[in-house]
Amino acid sequence: MNVDAWLRLIAGALIMISLALGYTVSGYFYLFTAFIGVNLFQSAFTGWCPMMSILRRVGVPDRC
């Protein structure tokens, strides 16, 4: 898998986890969901995403 696939996998998993925690534990976990959404939104315009930088550092290839 490449960086883009890993990014979608991680973002989707974190959103689902934070939604479940927001529903069962505390509504404050919805703020984490919003944080992920804001990061995805800004990365569409800037082309920079913190998670992509982390994935590249650990050796995930840009292209398959």
Short mmCIF file of N, CA, C and O in Angstrom, two decimals:
data_model
loop_
_atom_site.label_atom_id
_atom_site.label_comp_id
_atom_site.label_asym_id
_atom_site.label_seq_id
_atom_site.Cartn_x
_atom_site.Cartn_y
_atom_site.Cartn_z
N MET A 1 0.84 -1.18 0.00
CA MET A 1 0.00 0.00 0.00
C MET A 1 0.88 1.24 0.00
O MET A 1 1.97 1.23 0.57
N ASN A 2 0.36 2.29 -0.58
CA ASN A 2 1.12 3.54 -0.63
C ASN A 2 0.61 4.51 0.44
O ASN A 2 -0.31 4.22 1.20
N VAL A 3 1.19 5.71 0.46
CA VAL A 3 0.87 6.71 1.47
C VAL A 3 -0.61 7.09 1.41
O VAL A 3 -1.26 7.23 2.45
N ASP A 4 -1.15 7.27 0.22
CA ASP A 4 -2.55 7.69 0.09
C ASP A 4 -3.50 6.64 0.66
O ASP A 4 -4.46 6.98 1.35
N ALA A 5 -3.24 5.39 0.38
CA ALA A 5 -4.10 4.32 0.89
C ALA A 5 -4.00 4.24 2.41
O ALA A 5 -5.02 4.08 3.10
N TRP A 6 -2.80 4.34 2.95
CA TRP A 6 -2.63 4.30 4.40
C TRP A 6 -3.32 5.48 5.05
O TRP A 6 -3.93 5.35 6.12
N LEU A 7 -3.22 6.66 4.43
CA LEU A 7 -3.85 7.86 4.99
C LEU A 7 -5.37 7.68 5.07
O LEU A 7 -5.98 7.98 6.10
N ARG A 8 -5.98 7.18 4.00
CA ARG A 8 -7.43 6.96 4.02
C ARG A 8 -7.81 5.91 5.06
O ARG A 8 -8.83 6.06 5.76
N LEU A 9 -7.01 4.86 5.18
CA LEU A 9 -7.28 3.81 6.16
C LEU A 9 -7.22 4.35 7.59
O LEU A 9 -8.13 4.12 8.40
N ILE A 10 -6.17 5.09 7.89
CA ILE A 10 -5.99 5.63 9.24
C ILE A 10 -7.06 6.67 9.56
O ILE A 10 -7.65 6.66 10.65
N ALA A 11 -7.33 7.58 8.62
CA ALA A 11 -8.34 8.61 8.86
C ALA A 11 -9.72 7.99 9.07
O ALA A 11 -10.45 8.37 10.00
N GLY A 12 -10.08 7.03 8.26
CA GLY A 12 -11.37 6.36 8.41
C GLY A 12 -11.48 5.63 9.73
O GLY A 12 -12.51 5.70 10.42
N ALA A 13 -10.41 4.93 10.12
CA ALA A 13 -10.43 4.20 11.39
C ALA A 13 -10.53 5.16 12.58
O ALA A 13 -11.32 4.92 13.51
N LEU A 14 -9.77 6.24 12.56
CA LEU A 14 -9.83 7.20 13.66
C LEU A 14 -11.18 7.89 13.75
O LEU A 14 -11.68 8.15 14.86
N ILE A 15 -11.79 8.18 12.62
CA ILE A 15 -13.12 8.78 12.64
C ILE A 15 -14.14 7.82 13.23
O ILE A 15 -14.96 8.19 14.08
N MET A 16 -14.10 6.56 12.81
CA MET A 16 -15.05 5.57 13.35
C MET A 16 -14.84 5.36 14.85
O MET A 16 -15.80 5.27 15.61
N ILE A 17 -13.59 5.30 15.29
CA ILE A 17 -13.29 5.12 16.70
C ILE A 17 -13.77 6.32 17.51
O ILE A 17 -14.41 6.16 18.57
N SER A 18 -13.49 7.53 17.02
CA SER A 18 -13.90 8.71 17.78
C SER A 18 -15.42 8.87 17.79
O SER A 18 -15.98 9.34 18.78
N LEU A 19 -16.10 8.47 16.74
CA LEU A 19 -17.56 8.50 16.75
C LEU A 19 -18.12 7.52 17.78
O LEU A 19 -19.06 7.84 18.52
N ALA A 20 -17.56 6.33 17.82
CA ALA A 20 -18.01 5.33 18.80
C ALA A 20 -17.75 5.81 20.22
O ALA A 20 -18.61 5.67 21.10
N LEU A 21 -16.57 6.39 20.46
CA LEU A 21 -16.26 6.89 21.79
C LEU A 21 -17.13 8.09 22.15
O LEU A 21 -17.53 8.25 23.31
N GLY A 22 -17.43 8.93 21.17
CA GLY A 22 -18.32 10.06 21.42
C GLY A 22 -19.72 9.62 21.79
O GLY A 22 -20.38 10.23 22.63
N TYR A 23 -20.17 8.56 21.21
CA TYR A 23 -21.51 8.05 21.49
C TYR A 23 -21.57 7.33 22.83
O TYR A 23 -22.55 7.46 23.57
N THR A 24 -20.51 6.57 23.16
CA THR A 24 -20.56 5.73 24.36
C THR A 24 -19.90 6.35 25.59
O THR A 24 -20.34 6.09 26.70
N VAL A 25 -18.85 7.15 25.41
CA VAL A 25 -18.08 7.64 26.56
C VAL A 25 -18.39 9.10 26.86
O VAL A 25 -18.89 9.43 27.93
N SER A 26 -18.05 9.97 25.92
CA SER A 26 -18.23 11.40 26.14
C SER A 26 -18.37 12.11 24.81
O SER A 26 -17.70 11.77 23.83
N GLY A 27 -19.22 13.11 24.76
CA GLY A 27 -19.42 13.89 23.55
C GLY A 27 -18.18 14.68 23.14
O GLY A 27 -18.09 15.13 21.99
N TYR A 28 -17.24 14.84 24.04
CA TYR A 28 -16.02 15.56 23.70
C TYR A 28 -15.18 14.83 22.65
O TYR A 28 -14.34 15.45 21.99
N PHE A 29 -15.39 13.54 22.49
CA PHE A 29 -14.66 12.81 21.46
C PHE A 29 -15.08 13.25 20.06
O PHE A 29 -14.35 13.05 19.10
N TYR A 30 -16.24 13.89 19.93
CA TYR A 30 -16.65 14.42 18.63
C TYR A 30 -15.72 15.55 18.19
O TYR A 30 -15.60 15.82 17.00
N LEU A 31 -15.07 16.21 19.14
CA LEU A 31 -14.09 17.24 18.78
C LEU A 31 -12.91 16.63 18.04
O LEU A 31 -12.33 17.26 17.14
N PHE A 32 -12.53 15.42 18.41
CA PHE A 32 -11.45 14.73 17.70
C PHE A 32 -11.88 14.40 16.27
O PHE A 32 -11.09 14.53 15.33
N THR A 33 -13.14 14.02 16.10
CA THR A 33 -13.67 13.79 14.75
C THR A 33 -13.59 15.06 13.93
O THR A 33 -13.17 15.03 12.77
N ALA A 34 -13.97 16.19 14.53
CA ALA A 34 -13.89 17.47 13.83
C ALA A 34 -12.45 17.84 13.50
O ALA A 34 -12.17 18.36 12.42
N PHE A 35 -11.53 17.56 14.40
CA PHE A 35 -10.11 17.84 14.17
C PHE A 35 -9.60 17.07 12.95
O PHE A 35 -8.88 17.62 12.11
N ILE A 36 -9.97 15.81 12.84
CA ILE A 36 -9.56 15.00 11.69
C ILE A 36 -10.15 15.59 10.41
O ILE A 36 -9.47 15.71 9.39
N GLY A 37 -11.41 15.98 10.46
CA GLY A 37 -12.06 16.57 9.29
C GLY A 37 -11.40 17.87 8.85
O GLY A 37 -11.20 18.11 7.66
N VAL A 38 -11.05 18.71 9.81
CA VAL A 38 -10.38 19.98 9.49
C VAL A 38 -9.02 19.71 8.86
O VAL A 38 -8.62 20.38 7.89
N ASN A 39 -8.28 18.74 9.38
CA ASN A 39 -6.98 18.40 8.79
C ASN A 39 -7.14 17.89 7.36
O ASN A 39 -6.34 18.24 6.49
N LEU A 40 -8.13 17.05 7.10
CA LEU A 40 -8.36 16.56 5.75
C LEU A 40 -8.76 17.71 4.81
O LEU A 40 -8.32 17.77 3.66
N PHE A 41 -9.57 18.62 5.33
CA PHE A 41 -10.01 19.77 4.54
C PHE A 41 -8.83 20.67 4.16
O PHE A 41 -8.67 21.04 3.00
N GLN A 42 -7.98 20.99 5.14
CA GLN A 42 -6.85 21.87 4.84
C GLN A 42 -5.84 21.19 3.94
O GLN A 42 -5.20 21.83 3.13
N SER A 43 -5.69 19.87 4.06
CA SER A 43 -4.72 19.18 3.21
C SER A 43 -5.16 19.18 1.74
O SER A 43 -4.31 19.10 0.85
N ALA A 44 -6.45 19.28 1.50
CA ALA A 44 -6.92 19.36 0.11
C ALA A 44 -6.45 20.65 -0.55
O ALA A 44 -6.21 20.68 -1.76
N PHE A 45 -6.31 21.72 0.23
CA PHE A 45 -5.90 23.00 -0.32
C PHE A 45 -4.39 23.21 -0.28
O PHE A 45 -3.82 23.84 -1.17
N THR A 46 -3.73 22.71 0.77
CA THR A 46 -2.31 22.97 0.92
C THR A 46 -1.43 21.85 0.38
O THR A 46 -0.26 22.07 0.11
N GLY A 47 -1.97 20.64 0.29
CA GLY A 47 -1.18 19.51 -0.16
C GLY A 47 -0.30 18.93 0.93
O GLY A 47 0.51 18.04 0.69
N TRP A 48 -0.43 19.42 2.17
CA TRP A 48 0.37 18.94 3.29
C TRP A 48 -0.53 18.36 4.36
O TRP A 48 -1.53 18.95 4.75
N CYS A 49 -0.18 17.18 4.83
CA CYS A 49 -0.92 16.52 5.88
C CYS A 49 0.08 15.96 6.88
O CYS A 49 1.04 15.29 6.47
N PRO A 50 -0.10 16.22 8.17
CA PRO A 50 0.86 15.72 9.16
C PRO A 50 1.02 14.19 9.12
O PRO A 50 2.13 13.68 9.24
N MET A 51 -0.06 13.46 8.93
CA MET A 51 0.02 12.00 8.91
C MET A 51 0.83 11.52 7.71
O MET A 51 1.56 10.53 7.81
N MET A 52 0.73 12.20 6.58
CA MET A 52 1.52 11.80 5.41
C MET A 52 3.01 11.97 5.68
O MET A 52 3.82 11.14 5.27
N SER A 53 3.37 13.02 6.39
CA SER A 53 4.77 13.23 6.75
C SER A 53 5.27 12.11 7.65
O SER A 53 6.38 11.61 7.48
N ILE A 54 4.44 11.71 8.60
CA ILE A 54 4.81 10.62 9.50
C ILE A 54 4.96 9.32 8.74
O ILE A 54 5.93 8.57 8.93
N LEU A 55 4.02 9.04 7.85
CA LEU A 55 4.08 7.80 7.08
C LEU A 55 5.31 7.74 6.19
O LEU A 55 5.94 6.69 6.05
N ARG A 56 5.68 8.86 5.58
CA ARG A 56 6.88 8.89 4.75
C ARG A 56 8.14 8.65 5.58
O ARG A 56 9.07 7.99 5.13
N ARG A 57 8.17 9.20 6.80
CA ARG A 57 9.33 9.01 7.67
C ARG A 57 9.52 7.55 8.07
O ARG A 57 10.66 7.11 8.26
N VAL A 58 8.42 6.82 8.23
CA VAL A 58 8.56 5.42 8.63
C VAL A 58 8.76 4.50 7.45
O VAL A 58 8.86 3.29 7.61
N GLY A 59 8.81 5.06 6.22
CA GLY A 59 9.19 4.28 5.07
C GLY A 59 8.08 3.79 4.15
O GLY A 59 8.32 2.95 3.30
N VAL A 60 6.88 4.34 4.30
CA VAL A 60 5.79 3.95 3.40
C VAL A 60 6.05 4.60 2.03
O VAL A 60 6.28 5.81 1.97
N PRO A 61 5.99 3.83 0.96
CA PRO A 61 6.29 4.40 -0.37
C PRO A 61 5.18 5.33 -0.86
O PRO A 61 4.01 5.14 -0.55
N ASP A 62 5.58 6.34 -1.63
CA ASP A 62 4.60 7.27 -2.22
C ASP A 62 3.75 6.58 -3.28
O ASP A 62 2.56 6.83 -3.40
N ARG A 63 4.37 5.75 -4.10
CA ARG A 63 3.67 5.04 -5.17
C ARG A 63 3.95 3.56 -5.07
O ARG A 63 5.01 3.13 -4.63
N CYS A 64 3.00 2.77 -5.51
CA CYS A 64 3.19 1.30 -5.50
C CYS A 64 3.99 0.86 -6.69
O CYS A 64 4.01 1.42 -7.71
#
